[in-house]
Amino acid sequence: YMVAQGQGRTRATIPGMQKTSSWRTVMIMTGETRAIDFSEDGGTRSRVVTIWGTPFGAPSEEMAAQLRDVETRMMENHGHAGPAFVRWLYDNKEKTRAWRRLFDDLVGEFNERSAGSGPMGRMSAYLGLLRLTAGPLEQAGLLPWERDEKDCVDRLWGTIEAACREADRASHALDYVRSTARARRREFFDPDHPDRKSPQGGWLGMWDVDEGVYLFPHAATSILSTGGFDVQSTLRTWVDRKIVTQRRGRVESMTVRLLRFDIETWNEDT
């Protein structure tokens, strides 16, 4: 969050407010685990362009030897391209206005392409910067390869879009609850088979194939907590989006409070 916001925390001191540091930067990270996996906050996922995969293919002795050679060459030759690119940009600063206009156009293009997806729309500025920078880099003659006709953003769009879907925590939570409920279908009261005995841990809710799927509030809380989701914010979002409604229903001759999932919503994307 702090890197994306571009400034540090504001702190008070005895004489007054401490000076707040600020910056404009790009942070590139690599590792065996995605940065977004260290937090369940949806905001993190809409601030990080995540690329996951095996760039060097399947592990092999030949690939290991190539990687060792690449690492050795990088350790001996690094730190040159960045300063050279900055010098080139300074020498061509008369193009700044044109670059700014192009950047604005690219952000608008990616906003339209994201088709109303909030998290993907927030990525538009990052993706616009990637697309914009590719051109001057090629013009500066700093890339030791020919630029592909299919640019970096087009190649990465599907991967980034998939990662951004996780930023919608309420939708992600719904997928998780549906998956859990289907795996534990026999733990739901079935009004078509009212004589079936309840499981040892009690019913999770009621499953009516015509009307919808109902969850006891405590069952929804337990499932969401197990999945690492914020229970209250998820339930509030579900209610706002009309994914769930609170109803009273009869389970084994008792009238109880239930969370009802509309059957059409429940069956979406399945």
Short mmCIF file of C-alpha atoms in Angstrom, two decimals:
data_model
loop_
_atom_site.label_atom_id
_atom_site.label_comp_id
_atom_site.label_asym_id
_atom_site.label_seq_id
_atom_site.Cartn_x
_atom_site.Cartn_y
_atom_site.Cartn_z
CA TYR A 1 0.00 0.00 0.00
CA MET A 2 2.73 2.44 0.98
CA VAL A 3 4.67 1.97 -2.26
CA ALA A 4 1.52 2.38 -4.36
CA GLN A 5 0.40 5.49 -2.46
CA GLY A 6 3.76 7.16 -2.98
CA GLN A 7 4.23 8.49 0.53
CA GLY A 8 5.10 7.32 4.02
CA ARG A 9 3.03 7.56 7.17
CA THR A 10 2.28 10.89 8.76
CA ARG A 11 3.60 10.98 12.32
CA ALA A 12 3.33 13.60 15.03
CA THR A 13 6.36 14.73 17.03
CA ILE A 14 6.70 17.03 20.05
CA PRO A 15 7.53 20.12 17.93
CA GLY A 16 4.80 19.31 15.39
CA MET A 17 4.16 17.07 12.40
CA GLN A 18 7.11 15.06 11.16
CA LYS A 19 8.09 15.55 7.51
CA THR A 20 6.48 12.86 5.37
CA SER A 21 8.64 11.16 2.77
CA SER A 22 7.26 10.76 -0.74
CA TRP A 23 8.39 8.97 -3.90
CA ARG A 24 7.45 8.03 -7.46
CA THR A 25 8.80 4.63 -8.33
CA VAL A 26 8.17 1.20 -9.78
CA MET A 27 8.89 -1.85 -7.65
CA ILE A 28 9.66 -5.18 -9.31
CA MET A 29 9.64 -8.33 -7.18
CA THR A 30 10.20 -11.98 -7.90
CA GLY A 31 9.84 -15.05 -5.72
CA GLU A 32 8.39 -18.48 -5.30
CA THR A 33 5.17 -17.03 -3.83
CA ARG A 34 3.04 -14.21 -5.27
CA ALA A 35 3.16 -10.95 -3.32
CA ILE A 36 -0.65 -10.89 -3.21
CA ASP A 37 -0.70 -14.23 -1.36
CA PHE A 38 0.68 -12.61 1.80
CA SER A 39 -2.56 -10.66 2.30
CA GLU A 40 -6.28 -11.33 1.88
CA ASP A 41 -7.00 -7.64 1.22
CA GLY A 42 -8.63 -7.04 -2.13
CA GLY A 43 -6.83 -3.69 -2.42
CA THR A 44 -3.47 -5.40 -2.62
CA ARG A 45 -4.55 -7.38 -5.66
CA SER A 46 -5.66 -4.26 -7.54
CA ARG A 47 -2.30 -2.55 -6.98
CA VAL A 48 0.03 -5.34 -8.09
CA VAL A 49 0.51 -6.55 -11.66
CA THR A 50 0.94 -10.28 -10.98
CA ILE A 51 2.62 -12.56 -13.50
CA TRP A 52 2.80 -16.22 -12.44
CA GLY A 53 4.43 -19.02 -14.36
CA THR A 54 7.60 -20.88 -15.29
CA PRO A 55 9.42 -18.56 -17.72
CA PHE A 56 12.22 -21.04 -18.41
CA GLY A 57 10.10 -24.12 -19.02
CA ALA A 58 10.30 -27.50 -17.34
CA PRO A 59 13.30 -28.11 -15.04
CA SER A 60 16.20 -29.97 -16.65
CA GLU A 61 19.98 -30.21 -16.42
CA GLU A 62 20.31 -28.22 -19.64
CA MET A 63 18.01 -25.47 -18.34
CA ALA A 64 19.89 -25.35 -15.03
CA ALA A 65 23.18 -24.83 -16.88
CA GLN A 66 21.66 -22.02 -18.97
CA LEU A 67 20.30 -20.30 -15.86
CA ARG A 68 23.69 -20.48 -14.14
CA ASP A 69 25.24 -18.89 -17.24
CA VAL A 70 22.61 -16.13 -17.26
CA GLU A 71 23.14 -15.44 -13.56
CA THR A 72 26.91 -15.23 -14.00
CA ARG A 73 26.60 -12.80 -16.92
CA MET A 74 24.09 -10.65 -15.03
CA MET A 75 26.37 -10.41 -12.00
CA GLU A 76 29.21 -9.25 -14.26
CA ASN A 77 27.12 -6.87 -16.38
CA HIS A 78 24.34 -4.89 -14.74
CA GLY A 79 23.33 -1.35 -13.87
CA HIS A 80 23.96 0.14 -17.34
CA ALA A 81 20.63 0.12 -19.17
CA GLY A 82 18.70 2.19 -16.60
CA PRO A 83 21.03 5.22 -16.59
CA ALA A 84 21.40 5.00 -20.38
CA PHE A 85 17.61 5.08 -20.81
CA VAL A 86 17.28 8.07 -18.48
CA ARG A 87 19.95 9.91 -20.52
CA TRP A 88 18.06 9.11 -23.72
CA LEU A 89 14.81 10.41 -22.22
CA TYR A 90 16.52 13.62 -21.14
CA ASP A 91 18.01 14.12 -24.60
CA ASN A 92 14.51 13.68 -26.08
CA LYS A 93 12.55 15.67 -23.51
CA GLU A 94 10.82 17.64 -26.28
CA LYS A 95 8.70 14.49 -26.78
CA THR A 96 7.35 14.62 -23.22
CA ARG A 97 4.01 16.22 -24.16
CA ALA A 98 3.41 13.63 -26.87
CA TRP A 99 4.23 10.82 -24.43
CA ARG A 100 1.80 12.25 -21.89
CA ARG A 101 -0.99 12.39 -24.49
CA LEU A 102 -0.21 8.83 -25.57
CA PHE A 103 -0.24 7.68 -21.94
CA ASP A 104 -3.69 9.24 -21.39
CA ASP A 105 -4.98 7.55 -24.56
CA LEU A 106 -3.59 4.18 -23.45
CA VAL A 107 -5.18 4.46 -20.00
CA GLY A 108 -8.51 5.25 -21.65
CA GLU A 109 -8.11 2.30 -24.02
CA PHE A 110 -7.38 -0.13 -21.18
CA ASN A 111 -10.25 1.26 -19.11
CA GLU A 112 -12.63 0.45 -21.96
CA ARG A 113 -11.03 -2.94 -22.47
CA SER A 114 -11.50 -3.83 -18.81
CA ALA A 115 -15.29 -3.74 -19.42
CA GLY A 116 -16.25 -2.24 -16.08
CA SER A 117 -14.02 -4.44 -13.95
CA GLY A 118 -13.00 -2.24 -11.01
CA PRO A 119 -9.73 -4.00 -10.16
CA MET A 120 -8.72 -4.33 -13.81
CA GLY A 121 -9.65 -0.71 -14.43
CA ARG A 122 -7.35 0.38 -11.61
CA MET A 123 -4.55 -1.47 -13.43
CA SER A 124 -5.01 0.71 -16.51
CA ALA A 125 -2.37 3.26 -15.49
CA TYR A 126 0.19 0.54 -14.77
CA LEU A 127 -0.49 -1.21 -18.06
CA GLY A 128 -0.46 2.10 -19.92
CA LEU A 129 3.00 2.82 -18.52
CA LEU A 130 4.26 -0.61 -19.64
CA ARG A 131 2.92 -0.13 -23.16
CA LEU A 132 4.22 3.45 -23.37
CA THR A 133 7.73 2.59 -22.15
CA ALA A 134 8.18 -0.21 -24.68
CA GLY A 135 8.27 2.29 -27.57
CA PRO A 136 11.00 4.64 -26.27
CA LEU A 137 13.05 1.65 -25.10
CA GLU A 138 13.07 0.32 -28.64
CA GLN A 139 13.83 3.76 -30.08
CA ALA A 140 16.73 4.18 -27.69
CA GLY A 141 18.29 0.99 -29.05
CA LEU A 142 18.61 -0.56 -25.60
CA LEU A 143 16.80 -3.83 -26.32
CA PRO A 144 19.07 -6.60 -27.66
CA TRP A 145 16.15 -8.17 -29.53
CA GLU A 146 13.49 -7.17 -32.02
CA ARG A 147 10.19 -6.10 -30.57
CA ASP A 148 7.42 -8.64 -31.06
CA GLU A 149 4.34 -7.64 -33.02
CA LYS A 150 2.22 -8.73 -30.05
CA ASP A 151 3.23 -6.33 -27.29
CA CYS A 152 3.76 -7.10 -23.63
CA VAL A 153 0.32 -5.96 -22.45
CA ASP A 154 -1.52 -8.11 -24.99
CA ARG A 155 0.58 -11.11 -23.97
CA LEU A 156 -0.05 -10.54 -20.27
CA TRP A 157 -3.68 -9.40 -20.36
CA GLY A 158 -5.22 -12.80 -19.62
CA THR A 159 -2.78 -13.54 -16.79
CA ILE A 160 -3.29 -10.15 -15.17
CA GLU A 161 -7.07 -10.34 -15.62
CA ALA A 162 -7.14 -13.71 -13.83
CA ALA A 163 -5.16 -12.28 -10.90
CA CYS A 164 -7.44 -9.23 -10.74
CA ARG A 165 -10.52 -11.42 -10.40
CA GLU A 166 -9.17 -12.36 -6.97
CA ALA A 167 -9.31 -8.67 -6.00
CA ASP A 168 -13.11 -8.91 -5.87
CA ARG A 169 -13.05 -10.65 -2.52
CA ALA A 170 -16.84 -10.91 -2.28
CA SER A 171 -17.05 -12.86 -5.57
CA HIS A 172 -14.03 -14.94 -4.61
CA ALA A 173 -15.71 -15.70 -1.26
CA LEU A 174 -18.92 -16.72 -3.04
CA ASP A 175 -16.98 -19.18 -5.19
CA TYR A 176 -15.35 -20.58 -2.06
CA VAL A 177 -18.67 -20.98 -0.22
CA ARG A 178 -20.32 -22.64 -3.23
CA SER A 179 -17.42 -25.07 -3.58
CA THR A 180 -17.48 -25.92 0.14
CA ALA A 181 -21.25 -26.33 0.16
CA ARG A 182 -21.23 -28.69 -2.82
CA ALA A 183 -18.54 -30.80 -1.20
CA ARG A 184 -20.69 -30.99 1.95
CA ARG A 185 -24.09 -31.28 0.25
CA ARG A 186 -25.27 -34.05 2.60
CA GLU A 187 -24.94 -31.66 5.53
CA PHE A 188 -27.83 -29.56 4.20
CA PHE A 189 -31.43 -30.23 5.12
CA ASP A 190 -33.41 -31.32 2.05
CA PRO A 191 -37.14 -30.43 2.20
CA ASP A 192 -37.83 -33.22 -0.30
CA HIS A 193 -36.38 -35.75 2.19
CA PRO A 194 -37.47 -34.38 5.59
CA ASP A 195 -36.94 -37.72 7.36
CA ARG A 196 -33.19 -37.80 6.74
CA LYS A 197 -31.28 -37.57 10.01
CA SER A 198 -29.16 -34.52 10.69
CA PRO A 199 -25.37 -34.98 10.64
CA GLN A 200 -23.42 -35.18 13.88
CA GLY A 201 -22.37 -31.54 13.68
CA GLY A 202 -25.86 -30.35 12.76
CA TRP A 203 -27.22 -28.94 9.52
CA LEU A 204 -25.27 -26.27 7.65
CA GLY A 205 -28.50 -24.99 6.18
CA MET A 206 -31.17 -26.02 3.70
CA TRP A 207 -30.82 -26.91 0.01
CA ASP A 208 -33.98 -26.35 -2.04
CA VAL A 209 -33.38 -27.01 -5.73
CA ASP A 210 -36.34 -24.84 -6.70
CA GLU A 211 -35.98 -21.82 -4.43
CA GLY A 212 -32.34 -21.52 -3.44
CA VAL A 213 -29.64 -22.55 -1.02
CA TYR A 214 -29.89 -21.44 2.59
CA LEU A 215 -27.05 -21.22 5.11
CA PHE A 216 -27.25 -20.79 8.84
CA PRO A 217 -25.44 -17.54 9.78
CA HIS A 218 -23.03 -19.44 12.04
CA ALA A 219 -22.22 -21.86 9.19
CA ALA A 220 -21.54 -18.99 6.78
CA THR A 221 -19.29 -17.36 9.40
CA SER A 222 -17.37 -20.60 9.94
CA ILE A 223 -16.85 -21.29 6.22
CA LEU A 224 -15.76 -17.72 5.45
CA SER A 225 -13.40 -17.62 8.42
CA THR A 226 -11.83 -20.92 7.40
CA GLY A 227 -11.26 -19.49 3.92
CA GLY A 228 -9.54 -16.41 5.36
CA PHE A 229 -12.26 -13.94 4.34
CA ASP A 230 -13.46 -10.94 6.33
CA VAL A 231 -16.89 -12.16 7.42
CA GLN A 232 -18.73 -8.89 8.07
CA SER A 233 -17.50 -7.01 5.00
CA THR A 234 -18.24 -10.04 2.79
CA LEU A 235 -21.78 -10.42 4.10
CA ARG A 236 -22.45 -6.68 3.75
CA THR A 237 -21.24 -6.75 0.14
CA TRP A 238 -23.38 -9.82 -0.61
CA VAL A 239 -26.45 -8.06 0.78
CA ASP A 240 -25.68 -4.86 -1.18
CA ARG A 241 -25.32 -6.87 -4.39
CA LYS A 242 -28.50 -8.81 -3.57
CA ILE A 243 -26.54 -12.07 -3.64
CA VAL A 244 -28.09 -13.06 -0.31
CA THR A 245 -31.20 -12.10 1.60
CA GLN A 246 -32.11 -12.89 5.18
CA ARG A 247 -35.11 -15.17 5.48
CA ARG A 248 -36.84 -17.27 8.05
CA GLY A 249 -37.44 -20.89 7.08
CA ARG A 250 -38.49 -24.21 8.54
CA VAL A 251 -35.88 -26.88 9.19
CA GLU A 252 -37.07 -30.01 10.99
CA SER A 253 -40.25 -28.29 12.23
CA MET A 254 -38.28 -25.32 13.60
CA THR A 255 -38.49 -21.78 12.23
CA VAL A 256 -34.96 -20.40 12.01
CA ARG A 257 -33.07 -17.45 10.53
CA LEU A 258 -31.23 -18.28 7.32
CA LEU A 259 -29.14 -16.59 4.64
CA ARG A 260 -30.77 -17.33 1.28
CA PHE A 261 -28.76 -17.50 -1.94
CA ASP A 262 -30.90 -17.08 -5.04
CA ILE A 263 -30.74 -20.29 -7.07
CA GLU A 264 -29.76 -18.45 -10.30
CA THR A 265 -26.91 -16.65 -8.52
CA TRP A 266 -25.86 -19.90 -6.89
CA ASN A 267 -25.67 -21.71 -10.22
CA GLU A 268 -23.76 -18.98 -12.08
CA ASP A 269 -20.50 -20.01 -13.81
CA THR A 270 -20.93 -23.67 -12.87
#
